[in-house]
mmCIF file of C-alpha atoms in Angstrom:
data_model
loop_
_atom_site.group_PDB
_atom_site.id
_atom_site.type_symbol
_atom_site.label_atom_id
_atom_site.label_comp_id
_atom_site.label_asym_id
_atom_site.label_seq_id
_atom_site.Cartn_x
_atom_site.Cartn_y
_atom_site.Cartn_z
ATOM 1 C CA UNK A 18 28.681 -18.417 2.655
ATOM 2 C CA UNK A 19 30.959 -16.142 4.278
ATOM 3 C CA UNK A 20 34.158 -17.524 5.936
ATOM 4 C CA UNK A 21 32.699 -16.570 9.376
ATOM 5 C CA UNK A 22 29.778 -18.961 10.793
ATOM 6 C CA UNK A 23 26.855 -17.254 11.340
ATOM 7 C CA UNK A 24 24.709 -17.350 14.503
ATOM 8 C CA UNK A 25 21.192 -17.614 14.287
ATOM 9 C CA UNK A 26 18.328 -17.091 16.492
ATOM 10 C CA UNK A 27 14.449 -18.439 16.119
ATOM 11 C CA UNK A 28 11.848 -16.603 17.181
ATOM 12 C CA UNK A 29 8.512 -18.854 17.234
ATOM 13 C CA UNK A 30 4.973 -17.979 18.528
ATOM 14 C CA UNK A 31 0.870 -17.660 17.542
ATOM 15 C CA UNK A 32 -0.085 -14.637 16.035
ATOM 16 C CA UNK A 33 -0.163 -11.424 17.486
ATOM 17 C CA UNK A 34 2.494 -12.788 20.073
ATOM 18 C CA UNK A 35 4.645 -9.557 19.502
ATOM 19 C CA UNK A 36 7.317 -11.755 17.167
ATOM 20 C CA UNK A 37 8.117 -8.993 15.061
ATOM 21 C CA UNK A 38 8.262 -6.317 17.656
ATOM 22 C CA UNK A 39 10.850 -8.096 19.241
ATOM 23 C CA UNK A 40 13.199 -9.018 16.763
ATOM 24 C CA UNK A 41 12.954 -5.442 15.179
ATOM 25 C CA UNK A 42 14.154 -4.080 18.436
ATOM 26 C CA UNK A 43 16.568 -6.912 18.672
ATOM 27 C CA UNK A 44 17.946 -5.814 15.219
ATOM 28 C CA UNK A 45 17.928 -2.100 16.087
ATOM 29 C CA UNK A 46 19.969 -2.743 19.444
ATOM 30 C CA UNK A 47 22.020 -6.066 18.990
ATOM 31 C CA UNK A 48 22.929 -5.399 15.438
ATOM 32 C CA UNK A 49 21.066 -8.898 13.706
ATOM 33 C CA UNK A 50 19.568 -9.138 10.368
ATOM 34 C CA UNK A 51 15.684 -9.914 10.856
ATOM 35 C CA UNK A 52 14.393 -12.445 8.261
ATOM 36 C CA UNK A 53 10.714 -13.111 8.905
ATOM 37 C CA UNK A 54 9.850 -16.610 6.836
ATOM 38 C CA UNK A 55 6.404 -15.149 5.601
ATOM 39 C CA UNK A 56 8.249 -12.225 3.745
ATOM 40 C CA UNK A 57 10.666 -14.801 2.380
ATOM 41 C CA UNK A 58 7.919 -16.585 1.207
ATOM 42 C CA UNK A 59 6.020 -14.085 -0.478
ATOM 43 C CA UNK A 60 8.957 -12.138 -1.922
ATOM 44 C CA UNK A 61 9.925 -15.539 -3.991
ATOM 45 C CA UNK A 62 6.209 -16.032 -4.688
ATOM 46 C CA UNK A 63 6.131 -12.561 -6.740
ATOM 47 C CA UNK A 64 9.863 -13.006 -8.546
ATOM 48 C CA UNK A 65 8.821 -15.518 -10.948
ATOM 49 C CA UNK A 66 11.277 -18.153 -10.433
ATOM 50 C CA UNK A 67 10.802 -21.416 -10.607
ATOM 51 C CA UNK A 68 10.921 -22.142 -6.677
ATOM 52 C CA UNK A 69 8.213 -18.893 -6.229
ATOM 53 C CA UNK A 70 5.704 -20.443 -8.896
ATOM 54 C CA UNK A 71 6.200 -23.893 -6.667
ATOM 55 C CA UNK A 72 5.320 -22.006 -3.792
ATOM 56 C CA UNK A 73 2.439 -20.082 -5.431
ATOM 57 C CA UNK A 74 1.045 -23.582 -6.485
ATOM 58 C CA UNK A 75 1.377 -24.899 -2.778
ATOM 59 C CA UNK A 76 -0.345 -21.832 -1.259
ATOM 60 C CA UNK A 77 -3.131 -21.826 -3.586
ATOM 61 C CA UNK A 78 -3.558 -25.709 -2.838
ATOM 62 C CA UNK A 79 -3.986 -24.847 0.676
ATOM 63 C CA UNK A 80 -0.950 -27.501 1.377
ATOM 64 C CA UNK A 81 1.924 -26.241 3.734
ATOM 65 C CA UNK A 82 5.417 -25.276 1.629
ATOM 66 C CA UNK A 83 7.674 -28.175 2.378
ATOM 67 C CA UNK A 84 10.521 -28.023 4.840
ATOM 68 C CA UNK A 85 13.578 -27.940 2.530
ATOM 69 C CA UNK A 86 12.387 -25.792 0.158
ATOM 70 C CA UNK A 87 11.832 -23.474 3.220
ATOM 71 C CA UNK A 88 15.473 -23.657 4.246
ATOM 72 C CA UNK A 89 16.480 -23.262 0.573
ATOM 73 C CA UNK A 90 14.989 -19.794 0.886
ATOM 74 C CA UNK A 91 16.180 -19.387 4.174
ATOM 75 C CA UNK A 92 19.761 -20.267 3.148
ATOM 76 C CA UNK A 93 19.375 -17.811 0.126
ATOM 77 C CA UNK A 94 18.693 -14.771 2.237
ATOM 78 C CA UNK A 95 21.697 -15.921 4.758
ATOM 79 C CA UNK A 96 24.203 -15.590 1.696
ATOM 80 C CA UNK A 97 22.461 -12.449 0.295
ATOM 81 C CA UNK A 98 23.464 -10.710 3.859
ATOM 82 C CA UNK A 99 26.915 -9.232 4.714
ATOM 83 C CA UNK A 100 25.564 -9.350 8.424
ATOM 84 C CA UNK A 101 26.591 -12.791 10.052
ATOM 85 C CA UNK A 102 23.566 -12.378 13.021
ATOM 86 C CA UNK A 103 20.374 -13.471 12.329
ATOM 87 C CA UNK A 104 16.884 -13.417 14.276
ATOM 88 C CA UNK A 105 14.494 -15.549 12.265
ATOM 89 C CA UNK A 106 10.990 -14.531 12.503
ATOM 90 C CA UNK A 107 8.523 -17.483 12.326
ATOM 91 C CA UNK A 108 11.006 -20.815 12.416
ATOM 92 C CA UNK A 109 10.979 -23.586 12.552
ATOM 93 C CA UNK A 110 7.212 -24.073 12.613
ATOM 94 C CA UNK A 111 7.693 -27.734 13.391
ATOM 95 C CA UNK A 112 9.595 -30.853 13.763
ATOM 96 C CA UNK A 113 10.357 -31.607 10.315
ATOM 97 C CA UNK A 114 11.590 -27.684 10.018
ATOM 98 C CA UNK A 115 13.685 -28.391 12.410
ATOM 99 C CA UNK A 116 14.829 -31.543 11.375
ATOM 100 C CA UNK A 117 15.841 -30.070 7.961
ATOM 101 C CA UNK A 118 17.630 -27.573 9.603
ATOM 102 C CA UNK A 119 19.723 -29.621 11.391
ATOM 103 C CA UNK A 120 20.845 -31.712 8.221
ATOM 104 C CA UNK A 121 21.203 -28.862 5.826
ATOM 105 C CA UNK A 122 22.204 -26.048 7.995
ATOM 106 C CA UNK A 123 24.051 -27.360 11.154
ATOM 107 C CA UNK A 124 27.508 -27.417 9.280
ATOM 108 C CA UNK A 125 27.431 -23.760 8.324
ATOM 109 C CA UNK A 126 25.943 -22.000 10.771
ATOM 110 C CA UNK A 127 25.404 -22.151 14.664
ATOM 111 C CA UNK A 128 22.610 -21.930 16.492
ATOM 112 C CA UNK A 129 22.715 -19.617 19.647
ATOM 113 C CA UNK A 130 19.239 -19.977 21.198
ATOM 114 C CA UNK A 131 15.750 -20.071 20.154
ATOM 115 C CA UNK A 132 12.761 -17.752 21.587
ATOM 116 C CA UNK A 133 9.313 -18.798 22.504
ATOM 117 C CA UNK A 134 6.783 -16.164 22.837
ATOM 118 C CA UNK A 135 4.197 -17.955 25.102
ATOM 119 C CA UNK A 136 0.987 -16.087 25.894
ATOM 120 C CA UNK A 137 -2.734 -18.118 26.649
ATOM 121 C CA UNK A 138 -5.131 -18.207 23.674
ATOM 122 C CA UNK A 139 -7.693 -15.929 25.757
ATOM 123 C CA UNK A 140 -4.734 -12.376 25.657
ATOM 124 C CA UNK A 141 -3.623 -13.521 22.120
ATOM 125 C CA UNK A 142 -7.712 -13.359 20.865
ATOM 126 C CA UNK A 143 -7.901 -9.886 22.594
ATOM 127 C CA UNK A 144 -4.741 -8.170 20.900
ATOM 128 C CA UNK A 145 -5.775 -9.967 17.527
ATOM 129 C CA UNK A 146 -9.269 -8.160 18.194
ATOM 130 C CA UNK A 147 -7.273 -4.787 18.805
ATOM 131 C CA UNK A 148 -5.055 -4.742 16.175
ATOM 132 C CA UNK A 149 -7.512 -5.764 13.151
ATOM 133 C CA UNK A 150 -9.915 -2.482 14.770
ATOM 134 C CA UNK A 151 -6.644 -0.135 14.626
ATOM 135 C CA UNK A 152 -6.145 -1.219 11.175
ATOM 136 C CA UNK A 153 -9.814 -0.593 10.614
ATOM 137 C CA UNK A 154 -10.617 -4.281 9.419
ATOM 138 C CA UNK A 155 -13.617 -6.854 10.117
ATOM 139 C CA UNK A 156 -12.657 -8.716 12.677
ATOM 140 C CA UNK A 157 -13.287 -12.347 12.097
ATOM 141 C CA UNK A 158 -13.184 -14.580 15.107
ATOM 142 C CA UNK A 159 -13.209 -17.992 13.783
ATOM 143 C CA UNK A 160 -10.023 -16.702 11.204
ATOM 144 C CA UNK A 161 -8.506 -15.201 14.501
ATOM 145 C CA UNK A 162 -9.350 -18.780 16.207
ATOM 146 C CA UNK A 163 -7.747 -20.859 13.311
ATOM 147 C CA UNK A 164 -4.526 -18.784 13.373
ATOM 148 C CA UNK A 165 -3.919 -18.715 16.771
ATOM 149 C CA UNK A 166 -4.381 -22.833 17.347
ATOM 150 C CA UNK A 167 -2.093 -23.190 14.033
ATOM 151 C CA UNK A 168 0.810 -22.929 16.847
ATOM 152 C CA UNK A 169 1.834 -25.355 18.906
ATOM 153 C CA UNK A 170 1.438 -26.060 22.394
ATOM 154 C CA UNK A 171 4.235 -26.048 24.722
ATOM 155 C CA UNK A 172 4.797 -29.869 24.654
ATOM 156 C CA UNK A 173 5.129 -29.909 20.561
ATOM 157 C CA UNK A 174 8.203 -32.203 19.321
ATOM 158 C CA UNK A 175 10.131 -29.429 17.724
ATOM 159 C CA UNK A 176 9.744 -27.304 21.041
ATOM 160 C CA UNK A 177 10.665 -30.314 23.277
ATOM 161 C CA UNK A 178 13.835 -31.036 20.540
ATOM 162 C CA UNK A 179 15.198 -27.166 20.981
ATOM 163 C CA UNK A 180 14.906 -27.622 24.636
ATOM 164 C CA UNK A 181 16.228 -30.919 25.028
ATOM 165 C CA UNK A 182 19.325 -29.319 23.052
ATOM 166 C CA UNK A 183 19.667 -26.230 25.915
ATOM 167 C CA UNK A 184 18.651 -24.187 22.674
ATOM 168 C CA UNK A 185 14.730 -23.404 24.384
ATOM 169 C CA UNK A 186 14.297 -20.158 25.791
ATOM 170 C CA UNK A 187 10.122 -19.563 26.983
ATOM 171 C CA UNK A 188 9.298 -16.340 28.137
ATOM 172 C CA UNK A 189 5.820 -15.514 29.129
ATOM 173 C CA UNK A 190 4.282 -12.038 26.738
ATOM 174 C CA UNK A 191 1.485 -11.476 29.075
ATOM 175 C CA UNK A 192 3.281 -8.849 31.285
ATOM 176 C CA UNK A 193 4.428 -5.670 30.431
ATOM 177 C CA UNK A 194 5.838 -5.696 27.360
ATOM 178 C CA UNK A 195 9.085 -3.760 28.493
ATOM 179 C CA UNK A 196 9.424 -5.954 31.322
ATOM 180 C CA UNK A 197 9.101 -8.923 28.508
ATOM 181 C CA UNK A 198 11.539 -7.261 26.599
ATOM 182 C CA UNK A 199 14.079 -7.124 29.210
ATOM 183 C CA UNK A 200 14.086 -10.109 30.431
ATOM 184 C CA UNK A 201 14.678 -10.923 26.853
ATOM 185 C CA UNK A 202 17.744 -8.435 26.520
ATOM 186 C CA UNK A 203 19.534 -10.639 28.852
ATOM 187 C CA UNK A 204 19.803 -13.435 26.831
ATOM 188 C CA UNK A 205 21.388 -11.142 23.857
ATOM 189 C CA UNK A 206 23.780 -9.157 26.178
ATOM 190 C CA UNK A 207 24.686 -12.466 27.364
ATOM 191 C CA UNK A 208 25.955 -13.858 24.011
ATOM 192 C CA UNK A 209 26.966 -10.811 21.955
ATOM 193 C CA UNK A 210 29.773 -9.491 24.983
ATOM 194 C CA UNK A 211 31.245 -7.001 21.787
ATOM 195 C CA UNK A 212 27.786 -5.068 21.721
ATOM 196 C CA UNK A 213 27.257 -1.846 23.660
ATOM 197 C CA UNK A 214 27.763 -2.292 26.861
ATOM 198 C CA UNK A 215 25.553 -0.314 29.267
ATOM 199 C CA UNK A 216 23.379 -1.489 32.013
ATOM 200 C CA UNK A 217 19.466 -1.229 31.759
ATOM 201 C CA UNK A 218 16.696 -0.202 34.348
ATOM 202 C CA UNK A 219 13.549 0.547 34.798
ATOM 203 C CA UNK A 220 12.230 3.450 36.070
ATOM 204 C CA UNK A 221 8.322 5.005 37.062
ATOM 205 C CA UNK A 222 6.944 7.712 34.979
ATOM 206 C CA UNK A 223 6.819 10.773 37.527
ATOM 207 C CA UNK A 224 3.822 11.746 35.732
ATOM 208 C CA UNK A 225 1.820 7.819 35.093
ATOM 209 C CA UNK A 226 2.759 5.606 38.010
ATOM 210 C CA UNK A 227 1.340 2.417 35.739
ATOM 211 C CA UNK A 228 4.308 3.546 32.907
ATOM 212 C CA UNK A 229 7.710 1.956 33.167
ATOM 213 C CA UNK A 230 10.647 3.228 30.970
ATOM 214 C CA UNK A 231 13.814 1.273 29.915
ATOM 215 C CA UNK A 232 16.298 3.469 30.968
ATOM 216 C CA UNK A 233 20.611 2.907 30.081
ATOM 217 C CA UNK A 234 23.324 3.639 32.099
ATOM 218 C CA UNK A 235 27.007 4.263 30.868
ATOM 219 C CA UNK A 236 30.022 4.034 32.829
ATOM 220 C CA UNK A 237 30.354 7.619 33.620
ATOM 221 C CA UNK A 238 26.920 7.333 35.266
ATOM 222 C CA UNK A 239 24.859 9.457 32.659
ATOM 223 C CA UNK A 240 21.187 8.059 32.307
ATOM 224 C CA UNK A 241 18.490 8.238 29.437
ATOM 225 C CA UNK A 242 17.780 6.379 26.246
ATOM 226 C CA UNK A 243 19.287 4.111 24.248
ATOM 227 C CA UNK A 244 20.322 6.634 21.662
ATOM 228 C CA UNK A 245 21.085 9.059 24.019
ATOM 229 C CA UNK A 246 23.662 6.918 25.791
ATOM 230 C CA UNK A 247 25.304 6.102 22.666
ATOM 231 C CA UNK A 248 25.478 9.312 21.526
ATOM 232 C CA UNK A 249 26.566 10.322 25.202
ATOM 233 C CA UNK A 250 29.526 7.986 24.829
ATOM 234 C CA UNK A 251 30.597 8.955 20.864
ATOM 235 C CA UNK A 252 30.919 12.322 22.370
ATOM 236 C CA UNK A 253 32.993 11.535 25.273
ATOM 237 C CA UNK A 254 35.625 9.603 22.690
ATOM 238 C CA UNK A 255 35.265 12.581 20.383
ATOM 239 C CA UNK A 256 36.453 14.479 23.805
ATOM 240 C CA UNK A 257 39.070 12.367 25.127
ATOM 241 C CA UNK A 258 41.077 12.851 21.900
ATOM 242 C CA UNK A 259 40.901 16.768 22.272
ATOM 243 C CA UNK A 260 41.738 16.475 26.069
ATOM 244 C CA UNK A 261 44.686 13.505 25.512
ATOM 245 C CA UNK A 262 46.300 16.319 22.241
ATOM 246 C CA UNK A 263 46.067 19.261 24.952
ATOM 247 C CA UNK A 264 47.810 17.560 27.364
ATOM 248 C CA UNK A 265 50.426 16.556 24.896
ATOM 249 C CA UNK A 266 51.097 20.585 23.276
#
């Protein structure tokens, strides 16, 4: 690995939680590489190596891929990266994930926190329902049923470890999902002080009172977007070395 440690983040929840959707936002604003374990997975299933015909024989078994050959993979994707963040979609999924982790991983990397989507099983049945209908599919309930009791509950040993550790974070997804998000945010502004540093807010759509928008400020009190703030501020720097060579002709 590279000589600096790198941080790492777990996101864990059921399906249809909004894992992914978070830590691609995270990774857009915060600057972390997003490894989600199920495209680990598959991606050494197809390659043809040795470990992905393992895997391939454990899937089609209908066994669960063992812990360490998890964090092998895991570890492998780490050292492919130049990026020394990482928001890990999907891990641990339980104790002995975790476990493994700790002995294989704990001396070359650091753990800054770890995420836990909570939502009831009742809202997590109703966006499975909507998204397999947007994507046009069958929806089966009992598959939608199995999937979302494969996670946890909230007093699971690998939860209670991470918390016992002051590495838990729980944040309830049944609000509005900006709202989630920002009360997420915090937790990322809080640890990565070098990242952009503007203030966010929310404000009503004047033409949808029921709409919130996540709106930035910079210093200089200009307003808007994300992007638009940081382009906002490349253009003042851009200025202030015009103005600062004026003032020195």
């Amino acid at each position: 690995m590279a000589s600096e440690t790198p941080v790492i983040v777990f996101v864990v929840g059921s399906p249809s939680v909004g894992k992914t959707t978070l830590c691609e936002r995270t990774e857009n604003e915060f600057g972390y590489a997003h490894l989600i374990v199920d495209d680990i997975f598959r991606n050494e299933r197809t390659s043809g190596s040795l470990e992905g015909n393992e895997i391939d024989r454990i899937i089609k078994s209908g066994k669960n891929i063992p812990p360490q050959i998890t964090v092998n993979l895991i570890r492998k994707a780490i050292d492919r990266n130049i990026t020394r963040k990482f928001i890990i979609d999907g891990f641990p999924m339980d104790i002995d994930c975790l476990h493994t982790w700790n002995k294989e991983m704990n001396h070359c990397c650091s753990i800054q926190f770890c995420i836990h989507l909570n939502c009831s099983k009742k809202v997590l049945e109703e966006r499975h329902a909507l998204h397999k209908k947007s994507n046009n599919s069958i929806l089966d309930i009992d598959d939608t049923q199995q999937m979302i009791q494969s996670f946890p509950p909230l007093s699971d040993p690998f939860l209670d470890s991470l918390q016992s550790s002051g590495h838990l974070i729980t944040i309830d997804t049944e609000k509005d999902r900006e709202m989630v998000y920002i009360n997420i945010r915090r937790f990322f502004q809080e640890n990565n002080r070098d990242s952009f540093n503007v203030s966010p807010s929310f404000e009503e759509d004047k033409n949808d009172d029921e709409v919130l928008a996540l709106v930035y400020e910079a210093p200089d009190g200009f307003r808007g977007s994300y992007s638009e703030v940081a382009a906002h501020e490349e253009m003042l720097e851009r200025n202030s070395g015009v103005i600062v060579n004026a003032l020195h002709d």
